[in-house]
Short mmCIF file of C-alpha atoms in Angstrom, two decimals:
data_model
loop_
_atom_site.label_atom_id
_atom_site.label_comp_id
_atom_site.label_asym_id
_atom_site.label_seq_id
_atom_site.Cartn_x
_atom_site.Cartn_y
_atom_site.Cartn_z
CA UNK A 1 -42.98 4.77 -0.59
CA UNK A 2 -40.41 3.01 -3.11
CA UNK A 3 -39.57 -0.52 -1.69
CA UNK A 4 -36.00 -0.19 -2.39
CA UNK A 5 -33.43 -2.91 -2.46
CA UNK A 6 -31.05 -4.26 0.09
CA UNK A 7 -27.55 -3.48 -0.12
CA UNK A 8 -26.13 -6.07 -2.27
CA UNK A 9 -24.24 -8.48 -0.43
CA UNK A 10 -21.84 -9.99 -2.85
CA UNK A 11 -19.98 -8.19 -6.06
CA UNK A 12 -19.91 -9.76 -9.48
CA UNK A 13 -17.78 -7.71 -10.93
CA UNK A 14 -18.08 -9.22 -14.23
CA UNK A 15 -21.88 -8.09 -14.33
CA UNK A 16 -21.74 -4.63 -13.80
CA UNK A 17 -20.43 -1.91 -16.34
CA UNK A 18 -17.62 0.20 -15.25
CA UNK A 19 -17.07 3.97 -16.24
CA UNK A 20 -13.54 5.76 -15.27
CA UNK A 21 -14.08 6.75 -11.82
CA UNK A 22 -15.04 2.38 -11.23
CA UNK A 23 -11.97 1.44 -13.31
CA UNK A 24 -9.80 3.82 -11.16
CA UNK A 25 -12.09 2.59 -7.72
CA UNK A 26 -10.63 -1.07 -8.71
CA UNK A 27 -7.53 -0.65 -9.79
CA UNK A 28 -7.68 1.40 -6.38
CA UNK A 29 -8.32 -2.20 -4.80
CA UNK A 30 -6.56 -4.55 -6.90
CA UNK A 31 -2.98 -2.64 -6.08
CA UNK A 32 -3.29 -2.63 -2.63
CA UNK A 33 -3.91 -6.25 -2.52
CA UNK A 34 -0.88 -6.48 -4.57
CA UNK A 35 0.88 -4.07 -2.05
CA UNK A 36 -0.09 -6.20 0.71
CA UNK A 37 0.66 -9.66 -0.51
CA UNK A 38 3.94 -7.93 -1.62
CA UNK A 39 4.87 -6.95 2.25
CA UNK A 40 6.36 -9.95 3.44
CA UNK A 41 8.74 -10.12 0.11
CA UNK A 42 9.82 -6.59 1.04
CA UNK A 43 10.33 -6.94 4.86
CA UNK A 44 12.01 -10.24 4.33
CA UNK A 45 14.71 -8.43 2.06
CA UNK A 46 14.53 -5.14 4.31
CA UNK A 47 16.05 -7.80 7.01
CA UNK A 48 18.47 -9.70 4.83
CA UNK A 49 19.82 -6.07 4.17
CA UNK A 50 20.52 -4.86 7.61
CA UNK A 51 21.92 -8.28 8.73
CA UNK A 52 25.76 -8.02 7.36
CA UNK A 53 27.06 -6.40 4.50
CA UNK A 54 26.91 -10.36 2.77
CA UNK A 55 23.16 -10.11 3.17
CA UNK A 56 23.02 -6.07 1.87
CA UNK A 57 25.09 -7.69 -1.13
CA UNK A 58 22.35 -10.55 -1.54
CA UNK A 59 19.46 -8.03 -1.35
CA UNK A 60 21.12 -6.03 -3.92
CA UNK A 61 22.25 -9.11 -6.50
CA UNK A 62 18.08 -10.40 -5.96
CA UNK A 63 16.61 -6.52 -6.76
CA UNK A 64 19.16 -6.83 -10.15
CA UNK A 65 17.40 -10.33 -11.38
CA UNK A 66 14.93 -9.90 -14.01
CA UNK A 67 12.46 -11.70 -11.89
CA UNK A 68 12.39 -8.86 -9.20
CA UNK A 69 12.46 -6.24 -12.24
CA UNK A 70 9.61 -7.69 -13.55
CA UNK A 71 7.91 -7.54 -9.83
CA UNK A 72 8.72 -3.90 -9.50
CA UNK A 73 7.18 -3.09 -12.39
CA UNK A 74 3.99 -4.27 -10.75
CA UNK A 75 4.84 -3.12 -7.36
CA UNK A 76 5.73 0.59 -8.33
CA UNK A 77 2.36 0.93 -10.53
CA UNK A 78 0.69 -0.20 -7.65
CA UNK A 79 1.86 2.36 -5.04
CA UNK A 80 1.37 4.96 -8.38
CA UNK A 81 -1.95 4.13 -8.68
CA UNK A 82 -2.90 3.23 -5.18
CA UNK A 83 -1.15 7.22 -4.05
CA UNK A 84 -3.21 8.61 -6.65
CA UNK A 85 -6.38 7.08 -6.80
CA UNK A 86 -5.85 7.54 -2.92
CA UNK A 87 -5.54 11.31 -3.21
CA UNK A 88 -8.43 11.63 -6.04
CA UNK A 89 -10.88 9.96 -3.31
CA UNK A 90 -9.21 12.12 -0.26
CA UNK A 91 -10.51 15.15 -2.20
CA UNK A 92 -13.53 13.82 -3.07
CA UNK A 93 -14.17 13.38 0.93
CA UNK A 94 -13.33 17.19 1.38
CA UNK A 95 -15.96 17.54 -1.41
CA UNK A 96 -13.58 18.91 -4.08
CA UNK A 97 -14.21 17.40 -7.43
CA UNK A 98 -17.55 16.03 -6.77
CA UNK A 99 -19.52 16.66 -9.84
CA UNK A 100 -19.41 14.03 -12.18
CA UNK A 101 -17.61 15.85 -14.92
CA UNK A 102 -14.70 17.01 -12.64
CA UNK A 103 -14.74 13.13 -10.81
CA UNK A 104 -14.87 11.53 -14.19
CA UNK A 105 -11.88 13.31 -15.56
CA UNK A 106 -10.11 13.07 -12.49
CA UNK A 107 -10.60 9.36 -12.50
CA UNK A 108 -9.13 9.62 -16.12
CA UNK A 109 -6.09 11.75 -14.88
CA UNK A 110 -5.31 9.88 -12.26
CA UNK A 111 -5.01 6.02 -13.74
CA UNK A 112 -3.28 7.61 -17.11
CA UNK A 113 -0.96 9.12 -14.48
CA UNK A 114 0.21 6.08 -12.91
CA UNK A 115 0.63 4.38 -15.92
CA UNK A 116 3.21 6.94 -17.31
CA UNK A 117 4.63 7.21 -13.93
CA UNK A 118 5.00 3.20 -14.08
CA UNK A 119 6.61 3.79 -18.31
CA UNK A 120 9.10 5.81 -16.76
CA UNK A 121 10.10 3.26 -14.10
CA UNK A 122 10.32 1.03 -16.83
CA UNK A 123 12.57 3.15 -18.89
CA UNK A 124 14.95 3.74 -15.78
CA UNK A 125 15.29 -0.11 -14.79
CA UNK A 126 15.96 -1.62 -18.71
CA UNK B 1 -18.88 0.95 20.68
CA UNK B 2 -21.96 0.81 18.20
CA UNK B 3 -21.66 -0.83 14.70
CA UNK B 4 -21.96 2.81 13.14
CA UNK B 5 -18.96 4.58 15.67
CA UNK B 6 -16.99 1.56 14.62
CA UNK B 7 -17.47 2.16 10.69
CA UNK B 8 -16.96 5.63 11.15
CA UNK B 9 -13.48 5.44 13.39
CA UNK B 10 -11.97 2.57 10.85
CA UNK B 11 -13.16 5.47 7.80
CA UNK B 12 -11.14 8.18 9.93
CA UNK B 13 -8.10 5.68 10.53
CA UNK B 14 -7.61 4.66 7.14
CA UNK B 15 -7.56 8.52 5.91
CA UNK B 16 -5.29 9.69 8.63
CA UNK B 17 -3.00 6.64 8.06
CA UNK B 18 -3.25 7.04 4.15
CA UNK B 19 -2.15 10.59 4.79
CA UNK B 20 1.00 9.70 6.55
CA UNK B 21 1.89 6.59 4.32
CA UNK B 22 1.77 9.30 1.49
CA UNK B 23 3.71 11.86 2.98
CA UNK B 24 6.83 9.20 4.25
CA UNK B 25 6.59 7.75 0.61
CA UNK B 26 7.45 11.25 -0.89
CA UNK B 27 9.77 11.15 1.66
CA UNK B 28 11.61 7.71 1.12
CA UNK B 29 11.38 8.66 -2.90
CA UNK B 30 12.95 11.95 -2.83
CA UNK B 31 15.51 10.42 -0.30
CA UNK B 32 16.73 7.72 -2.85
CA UNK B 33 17.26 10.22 -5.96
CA UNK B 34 19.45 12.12 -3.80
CA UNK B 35 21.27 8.86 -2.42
CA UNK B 36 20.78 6.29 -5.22
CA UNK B 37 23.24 3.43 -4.09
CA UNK B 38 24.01 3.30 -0.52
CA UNK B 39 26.68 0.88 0.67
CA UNK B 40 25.92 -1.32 3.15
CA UNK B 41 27.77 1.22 6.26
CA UNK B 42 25.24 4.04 5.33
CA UNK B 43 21.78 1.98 4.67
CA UNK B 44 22.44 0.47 8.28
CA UNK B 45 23.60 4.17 9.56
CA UNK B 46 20.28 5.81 8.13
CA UNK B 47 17.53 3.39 9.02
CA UNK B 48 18.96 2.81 12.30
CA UNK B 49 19.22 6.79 12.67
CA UNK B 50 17.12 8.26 15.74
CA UNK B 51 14.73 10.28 13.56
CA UNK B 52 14.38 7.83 10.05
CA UNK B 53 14.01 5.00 12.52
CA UNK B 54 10.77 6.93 14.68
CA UNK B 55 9.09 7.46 11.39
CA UNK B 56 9.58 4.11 10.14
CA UNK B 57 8.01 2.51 12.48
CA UNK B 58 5.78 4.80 12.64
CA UNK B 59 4.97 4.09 8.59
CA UNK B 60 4.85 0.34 9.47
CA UNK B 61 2.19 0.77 12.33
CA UNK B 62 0.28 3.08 9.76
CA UNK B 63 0.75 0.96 7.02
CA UNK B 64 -0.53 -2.36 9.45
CA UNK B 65 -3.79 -0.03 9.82
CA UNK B 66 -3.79 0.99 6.64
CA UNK B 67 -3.62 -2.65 5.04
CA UNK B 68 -6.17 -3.93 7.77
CA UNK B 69 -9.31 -1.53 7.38
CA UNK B 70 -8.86 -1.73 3.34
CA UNK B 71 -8.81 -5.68 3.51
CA UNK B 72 -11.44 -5.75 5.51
CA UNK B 73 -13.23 -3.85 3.12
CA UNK B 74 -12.20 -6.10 0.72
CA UNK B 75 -13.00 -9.26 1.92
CA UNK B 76 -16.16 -8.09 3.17
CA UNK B 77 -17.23 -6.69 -0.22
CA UNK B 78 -16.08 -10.35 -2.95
CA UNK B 79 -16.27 -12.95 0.07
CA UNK B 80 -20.32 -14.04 -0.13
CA UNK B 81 -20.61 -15.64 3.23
CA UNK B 82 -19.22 -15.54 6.59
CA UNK B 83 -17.49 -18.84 6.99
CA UNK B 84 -15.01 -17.47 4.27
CA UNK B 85 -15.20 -13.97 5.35
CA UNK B 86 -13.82 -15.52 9.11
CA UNK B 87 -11.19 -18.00 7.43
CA UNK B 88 -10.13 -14.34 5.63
CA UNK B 89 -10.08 -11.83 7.91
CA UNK B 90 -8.28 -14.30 10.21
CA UNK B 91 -5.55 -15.10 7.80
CA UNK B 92 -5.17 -11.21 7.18
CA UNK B 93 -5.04 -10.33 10.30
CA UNK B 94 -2.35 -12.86 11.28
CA UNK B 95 0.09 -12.10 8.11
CA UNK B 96 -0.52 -8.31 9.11
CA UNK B 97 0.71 -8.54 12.87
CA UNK B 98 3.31 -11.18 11.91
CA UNK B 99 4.53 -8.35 9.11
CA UNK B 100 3.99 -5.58 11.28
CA UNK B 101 5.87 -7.13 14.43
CA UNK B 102 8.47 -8.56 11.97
CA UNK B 103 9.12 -4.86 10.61
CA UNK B 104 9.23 -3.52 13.68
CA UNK B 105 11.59 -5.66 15.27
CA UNK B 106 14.32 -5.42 12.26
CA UNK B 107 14.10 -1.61 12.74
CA UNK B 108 14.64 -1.67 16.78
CA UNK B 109 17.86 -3.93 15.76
CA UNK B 110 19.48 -1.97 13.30
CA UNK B 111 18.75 0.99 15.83
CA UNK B 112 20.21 -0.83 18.55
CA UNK B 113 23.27 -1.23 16.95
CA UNK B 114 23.63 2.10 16.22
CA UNK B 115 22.81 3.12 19.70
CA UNK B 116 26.29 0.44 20.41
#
């Protein structure tokens, strides 16, 4: 029998070589980090909102700053690619699109995806 | 509960919860090209509405799932030993129940005065 070797225990992720379907897997990762360190920001203005119609007016004049334009560039190719990249692996749990042609065009499909949905937000905030 | 029923259960939480977070994100998307700029009246009327209040908190209890099993993941994955992996799952799992308590509680507000 093969000895084979332990799980590995710790990532480099510098070390290994990464095809579609791993750029999509960590871009997959790397925006919901960014959607979770994001959730305070967001629930912190979701409250200054609903306070009094000075705070909705605050909320509003913050979202307009280029600051929180920049941000929500981020933010909204994050939940794009995080939705996506999401679904692609759903399916691939129902085994549709296992094969690694399908998987590896899939992978393509859905990280181009985000990024034009993520060009249009840009077009629509500028 | 053995190690493997646990694994499994988190894997089956974070797919029903992704499920829902999808479906209420269609949701919130297609509700804000058909009502782009709400005044401050109707964004207090609508999230402390009866029905868009229920599913938001719903969302925020799925999303609190969501984010905790993926972090996990995470942390368990880059972090190389346990001292680290304790100091991080602790501080996640603090800033997730603050969040998700925090969320919850501006929601039952704004439906309360609604309800008044």
């Amino acid at each position: 029998m093969p000895q084979q070797d332990p799980a590995p225990r710790f990532l480099n992720l510098l070390q290994i070589r990464m095809p579609a379907g791993a750029v999509a897997s960590i871009a997959h990762r790397i925006s919901g980090i960014l959607i979770f360190l994001s959730l305070p920001v967001v629930i912190y203005l979701l409250d200054l909102s609903l306070k009094e119609p000075a705070g909705f007016a605050l909320a509003g004049k913050w979202l307009d700053s280029v600051w929180a334009r920049t941000v929500s560039v981020l933010l909204v190719w994050s939940l794009a690619h995080h939705i996506l990249a999401g679904l692609r692996f759903l399916l691939i749990d129902l085994d549709i699109g296992v094969d690694r042609d399908t998987a590896r065009r899939s992978a393509w499909i859905t990280s181009i995806l985000a990024l034009l949905i993520t060009l249009g937000w840009v077009g629509w905030i500028l | 509960m053995s190690r493997h029923a646990h694994g499994l259960r988190a894997w089956l939480l974070q797919r029903i919860s992704a499920v829902y977070l999808a479906i209420f994100l269609v949701y919130l998307v297609l509700h804000f090209i058909r009502f782009p700029s709400p005044d401050y009246e109707e964004w207090r009327a609508w999230l402390g509405g009866r029905a868009v209040g229920l599913a938001s908190a719903g969302f925020i209890v799925a999303l609190v799932i969501h984010a905790w099993v993926g972090m996990r993941d995470v942390l368990l994955d880059y972090l190389p030993h346990s001292g680290l992996r304790l100091v991080g799952l602790t501080l996640v799992a603090f800033m997730l129940a603050g969040c998700g308590v925090w969320a919850l509680s501006i929601l039952l507000i704004a439906g309360m005065q609604n309800g008044s």
